[in-house]
Coordinates of C-alpha atoms in Angstrom, one line a residue:
X29 CA 0.0 0.0 0.0
X30 CA 1.4 3.4 -0.9
X31 CA 2.0 6.2 1.6
X32 CA -0.8 8.3 0.0
X33 CA -3.3 5.4 0.3
X34 CA -2.3 4.8 4.0
X35 CA -2.9 8.5 4.8
X36 CA -6.2 8.3 2.9
X37 CA -7.3 5.3 5.0
X38 CA -6.3 7.2 8.2
X39 CA -8.3 10.3 7.2
X40 CA -11.3 8.1 6.2
X41 CA -11.3 6.4 9.6
X42 CA -11.4 9.8 11.3
X43 CA -14.3 11.1 9.3
X44 CA -16.3 8.0 8.6
X45 CA -18.8 8.8 11.4
X46 CA -19.2 12.4 10.3
X47 CA -19.4 12.7 6.5
X48 CA -20.1 10.4 3.5
X49 CA -16.7 10.3 1.8
X50 CA -14.8 7.3 0.3
X51 CA -11.2 6.4 0.7
X52 CA -10.8 6.8 -3.1
X53 CA -12.0 10.4 -3.0
X54 CA -9.6 11.2 -0.2
X55 CA -6.8 9.6 -2.0
X56 CA -7.6 11.6 -5.2
X57 CA -7.3 14.9 -3.2
X58 CA -4.0 13.9 -1.6
X59 CA -2.6 12.7 -5.0
X60 CA -3.5 16.0 -6.6
X61 CA -1.7 18.0 -3.9
X62 CA 1.4 15.7 -3.8
X63 CA 1.8 15.0 -7.5
X64 CA 0.5 18.1 -9.3
X65 CA 1.3 20.8 -6.7
X66 CA 4.4 19.1 -5.2
X67 CA 3.1 19.6 -1.7
X68 CA 4.9 17.4 1.0
X69 CA 2.6 14.6 2.1
X70 CA 2.4 15.8 5.7
X71 CA 1.2 19.2 4.6
X72 CA -1.1 17.6 2.0
X73 CA -2.7 15.5 4.8
X74 CA -3.2 18.6 7.0
X75 CA -4.8 20.5 4.0
X76 CA -7.2 17.6 3.2
X77 CA -8.0 17.1 6.9
X78 CA -8.9 20.8 7.2
X79 CA -11.1 20.6 4.1
X80 CA -13.2 17.8 5.7
X81 CA -13.2 19.4 9.1
X82 CA -14.9 22.4 7.5
X83 CA -17.3 20.2 5.5
X84 CA -18.2 18.3 8.7
X85 CA -18.4 21.5 10.8
X86 CA -15.9 20.0 13.3
X87 CA -13.0 21.3 15.4
X88 CA -9.8 19.4 15.1
X89 CA -10.0 18.5 18.8
X90 CA -13.4 16.9 18.3
X91 CA -11.9 14.5 15.8
X92 CA -11.1 11.0 17.0
X93 CA -7.4 10.2 16.6
X94 CA -7.6 6.5 16.5
X95 CA -6.1 4.5 19.3
X96 CA -4.2 6.6 21.9
X97 CA -1.0 5.6 23.6
X98 CA -0.3 5.7 27.4
X99 CA 2.6 8.0 27.9
X100 CA 4.5 9.9 30.5
X101 CA 4.7 13.7 30.4
X102 CA 8.5 13.7 29.6
X103 CA 7.7 11.7 26.5
X104 CA 5.4 14.3 25.0
X105 CA 7.6 15.7 22.2
X106 CA 5.3 16.0 19.2
X107 CA 2.1 18.0 18.5
X108 CA -1.2 16.5 17.3
X109 CA -0.7 13.1 19.0
X110 CA -3.6 11.3 20.7
X111 CA -2.4 10.0 24.1
X112 CA -3.5 8.8 27.6
X113 CA -2.0 10.4 30.7
X114 CA -2.2 9.7 34.4
X115 CA -1.4 13.0 36.1
X116 CA -2.1 15.3 39.1
X117 CA -3.6 18.7 38.8
X118 CA -0.9 21.0 40.2
X119 CA -2.5 24.4 39.5
X120 CA -5.7 25.8 38.0
X121 CA -5.5 29.2 36.2
X122 CA -8.2 31.7 35.2
X123 CA -9.3 31.0 31.6
X124 CA -8.7 34.0 29.2
X125 CA -11.5 32.9 26.8
X126 CA -15.1 31.9 27.1
X127 CA -14.2 28.9 24.9
X128 CA -12.0 27.5 27.6
X129 CA -13.6 25.8 30.7
X130 CA -10.4 25.1 32.6
X131 CA -6.7 25.6 32.1
X132 CA -3.9 24.7 34.4
X133 CA -0.8 22.5 35.0
X134 CA -0.6 18.7 35.2
X135 CA 2.2 16.8 36.7
X136 CA 3.5 13.2 36.9
X137 CA 6.9 11.8 38.2
X138 CA 8.6 12.8 35.0
X139 CA 7.6 16.5 34.8
X140 CA 4.7 19.0 34.2
X141 CA 2.6 20.1 31.3
X142 CA -0.1 22.7 30.6
X143 CA -3.6 21.5 29.9
X144 CA -6.7 23.1 28.3
X145 CA -10.3 21.8 28.7
X146 CA -12.7 23.3 26.1
X147 CA -16.1 24.6 27.4
X148 CA -18.1 22.8 24.7
X149 CA -16.5 19.5 25.6
X150 CA -18.9 19.2 28.5
X151 CA -16.4 17.3 30.6
X152 CA -16.4 17.0 34.4
X153 CA -14.4 19.6 36.3
X154 CA -10.9 18.8 37.4
X155 CA -10.0 19.7 41.0
X156 CA -6.6 21.1 42.1
X157 CA -4.7 18.3 43.8
X158 CA -6.7 15.6 42.2
X159 CA -5.2 12.7 40.3
X160 CA -6.8 11.6 37.1
X161 CA -6.5 9.1 34.3
X162 CA -7.1 11.2 31.1
X163 CA -7.8 9.1 28.0
X164 CA -7.7 10.4 24.5
X165 CA -6.2 13.9 24.9
X166 CA -4.4 15.6 22.0
X167 CA -0.9 17.2 22.3
X168 CA -0.1 20.7 21.1
X169 CA 3.1 22.8 20.9
X170 CA 3.8 26.6 21.2
X171 CA 7.3 28.1 21.3
X172 CA 8.7 24.7 22.2
X173 CA 6.3 24.2 25.1
X174 CA 4.1 21.2 24.7
X175 CA 0.6 21.1 26.2
X176 CA -2.5 18.8 26.0
X177 CA -6.1 19.6 25.2
X178 CA -9.1 17.8 26.6
X179 CA -11.9 17.5 24.1
X180 CA -15.3 16.0 23.6
X181 CA -13.8 12.5 23.1
X182 CA -11.7 12.7 26.3
X183 CA -12.5 10.3 29.1
X184 CA -11.7 11.5 32.6
X185 CA -11.5 9.1 35.6
X186 CA -10.6 10.3 39.0
X187 CA -8.2 8.0 40.9
X188 CA -8.1 7.5 44.7
X189 CA -4.3 7.9 44.9
X190 CA -1.5 10.5 45.0
X191 CA 1.5 10.7 42.8
X192 CA 4.8 12.5 43.3
X193 CA 5.4 15.2 40.7
X194 CA 8.9 15.4 39.3
X195 CA 11.0 18.5 38.7
X196 CA 11.8 19.2 35.1
X197 CA 13.8 22.3 35.6
X198 CA 17.2 22.5 33.9
X199 CA 20.2 24.8 34.5
X200 CA 22.6 25.4 31.6
X201 CA 25.8 27.5 32.0
X202 CA 27.8 28.1 28.9
X203 CA 28.5 30.1 25.8
X204 CA 25.7 31.0 23.4
X205 CA 27.4 30.0 20.2
X206 CA 24.6 30.1 17.6
X207 CA 21.2 31.5 16.7
X208 CA 19.1 29.1 14.6
X209 CA 16.8 29.8 11.8
X210 CA 13.4 31.0 13.0
X211 CA 14.9 33.5 15.4
X212 CA 14.2 37.2 15.6
X213 CA 11.0 38.8 14.3
X214 CA 8.7 36.0 13.2
X215 CA 5.0 35.7 12.3
X216 CA 2.5 33.3 13.9
X217 CA -0.9 32.0 12.8
X218 CA -3.6 34.3 14.2
X219 CA -6.2 31.5 14.5
X220 CA -7.4 30.9 18.1
X221 CA -5.2 28.4 19.9
X222 CA -2.9 27.8 16.9
X223 CA 0.0 30.3 17.0
X224 CA 2.2 28.1 14.8
X225 CA 5.1 29.9 13.1
X226 CA 4.4 30.8 9.5
X227 CA 6.6 29.5 6.7
X228 CA 6.4 31.8 3.6
X229 CA 3.1 33.2 4.9
X230 CA 1.5 29.8 5.4
X231 CA 0.4 27.9 8.5
X232 CA 0.9 24.2 8.3
X233 CA -2.7 23.7 9.6
X234 CA -4.6 26.7 8.3
X235 CA -2.9 27.5 5.0
X236 CA -2.2 31.1 3.9
X237 CA -3.1 33.6 6.6
X238 CA -2.2 37.1 7.7
X239 CA 0.2 36.5 10.5
X240 CA 0.9 38.2 13.8
X241 CA 4.4 39.4 14.7
X242 CA 6.3 37.8 17.6
X243 CA 9.8 37.7 18.9
X244 CA 11.9 34.7 19.9
X245 CA 15.4 33.3 19.9
X246 CA 16.3 29.7 19.2
X247 CA 19.8 29.4 20.5
X248 CA 22.6 26.8 20.9
X249 CA 24.4 27.1 24.2
X250 CA 27.6 25.1 24.7
X251 CA 28.6 24.2 28.3
X252 CA 31.9 22.6 27.3
X253 CA 30.4 19.1 27.3
X254 CA 27.1 19.2 25.4
X255 CA 25.3 21.6 23.1
X256 CA 21.9 22.6 24.4
X257 CA 19.0 24.0 22.4
X258 CA 17.4 26.9 24.2
X259 CA 14.3 28.8 23.3
X260 CA 13.7 32.4 24.5
X261 CA 10.0 33.5 24.1
X262 CA 9.0 37.1 23.6
X263 CA 9.3 38.2 27.2
X264 CA 12.7 36.4 27.6
X265 CA 14.0 37.8 24.3
X266 CA 12.9 41.4 25.3
X267 CA 14.6 41.1 28.7
X268 CA 17.8 39.6 27.2
X269 CA 18.2 42.0 24.4
X270 CA 16.5 45.2 25.6
X271 CA 14.6 45.2 22.3
X272 CA 10.8 45.3 22.4
X273 CA 8.5 43.7 19.9
X274 CA 7.4 47.2 18.7
X275 CA 11.0 48.4 18.3
X276 CA 11.8 45.2 16.3
X277 CA 8.8 45.8 14.0
X278 CA 9.9 49.4 13.5
X279 CA 13.5 48.3 12.8
X280 CA 12.2 45.8 10.1
X281 CA 10.0 48.4 8.5
X282 CA 12.8 50.9 8.3
X283 CA 15.1 48.3 6.6
X284 CA 12.3 46.7 4.6
X285 CA 13.7 43.4 5.9
X286 CA 12.7 41.3 8.9
X287 CA 16.0 39.4 9.0
X288 CA 17.8 42.6 10.3
X289 CA 16.3 41.9 13.7
X290 CA 17.9 38.5 14.0
X291 CA 21.2 39.9 12.7
X292 CA 21.2 42.7 15.3
X293 CA 20.3 40.3 18.2
X294 CA 23.0 37.8 17.1
X295 CA 25.6 40.5 17.1
X296 CA 24.7 41.4 20.7
X297 CA 24.5 37.9 22.3
X298 CA 26.4 35.3 20.2
X299 CA 29.7 34.6 22.0
X300 CA 28.5 35.6 25.4
X301 CA 28.3 33.3 28.5
X302 CA 25.0 32.8 30.2
X303 CA 23.4 30.9 33.1
X304 CA 20.0 29.8 31.9
X305 CA 17.3 28.1 34.0
X306 CA 14.0 26.8 32.9
X307 CA 11.8 23.7 32.2
X308 CA 12.8 21.1 29.6
X309 CA 10.4 20.2 26.9
X310 CA 11.6 17.5 24.5
X311 CA 15.0 18.6 23.3
X312 CA 14.5 22.2 24.3
X313 CA 15.3 24.2 27.5
X314 CA 12.9 27.1 27.8
X315 CA 14.6 30.2 29.2
X316 CA 12.8 31.5 32.3
X317 CA 15.7 33.0 34.3
X318 CA 18.8 34.3 32.4
X319 CA 22.0 35.7 33.9
X320 CA 24.9 37.0 31.9
X321 CA 28.3 35.7 33.1
X322 CA 31.8 37.1 32.7
X323 CA 33.8 36.2 29.6
X324 CA 33.4 36.0 25.9
X325 CA 34.3 33.2 23.4
X326 CA 35.0 32.6 19.7
X327 CA 31.5 31.5 18.9
X328 CA 32.4 30.0 15.5
X329 CA 35.1 27.7 16.9
X330 CA 32.8 26.5 19.7
X331 CA 29.9 25.9 17.3
X332 CA 32.2 23.8 15.1
X333 CA 33.2 21.8 18.2
X334 CA 29.5 21.5 19.3
X335 CA 28.4 20.2 15.9
X336 CA 31.2 17.5 15.9
X337 CA 30.0 16.0 19.2

């Protein structure tokens, strides 16, 4: 069976209870995108899935994702995966949208993760301090931070037990030797609860959109033993560089080039030693607390060394 046919079968399984569409029809749409328009198969699948979501008047989180896998929080390293979690509610926060019933922080022995429960999912309320088995939740990612979303297909079972929550905070001390692609002034998808970074004006999920500007740094920090990938969100980037989002937008407008922002930031921070503390999500450390240390280095030499490890 071809890759296109396998993807068509998967999509058909997701939508078979919602709309009348055959596997052949789905395969034809995928084939057109892949063969005629040279769209990568993953993007073609997202595009076709979005088409049928609109036709079925469904939200992505309402779509069954097939069988879900029982995982630990530290193993969440990819968006749009359907999983089962056993976790403790560490904190509940005030929702910022009427579409959200609850939002907060879950934890298990391997770490913590943000959760969102949609208002229209009509699920029972989670209590702070409670331990739950959460079946069929979907993962999401924003600025390297993974989260899970509880939806209308999620099953919640409260457990009469307690679990110890692990500490996933990392501390990295070393030289910032490189800024990766996707740093500086970027644009994100404006759709509610998406915020994916646009590539050539396109969101992987929603297609061509008018993006919203954001600031971030994707850095490589070498501690002399390992090279660590560190993400600075807008607040951390502004604090580190002294450059606000508005100033970055003005700088790009004056130069008619958004890449000038990344170039200016790199000139200021590459080759500088930092102590960085923050949670680890997948392969990334997310910078919460940053302290500049004494000393400078030849960033190019260290980067060559880091890449050879």
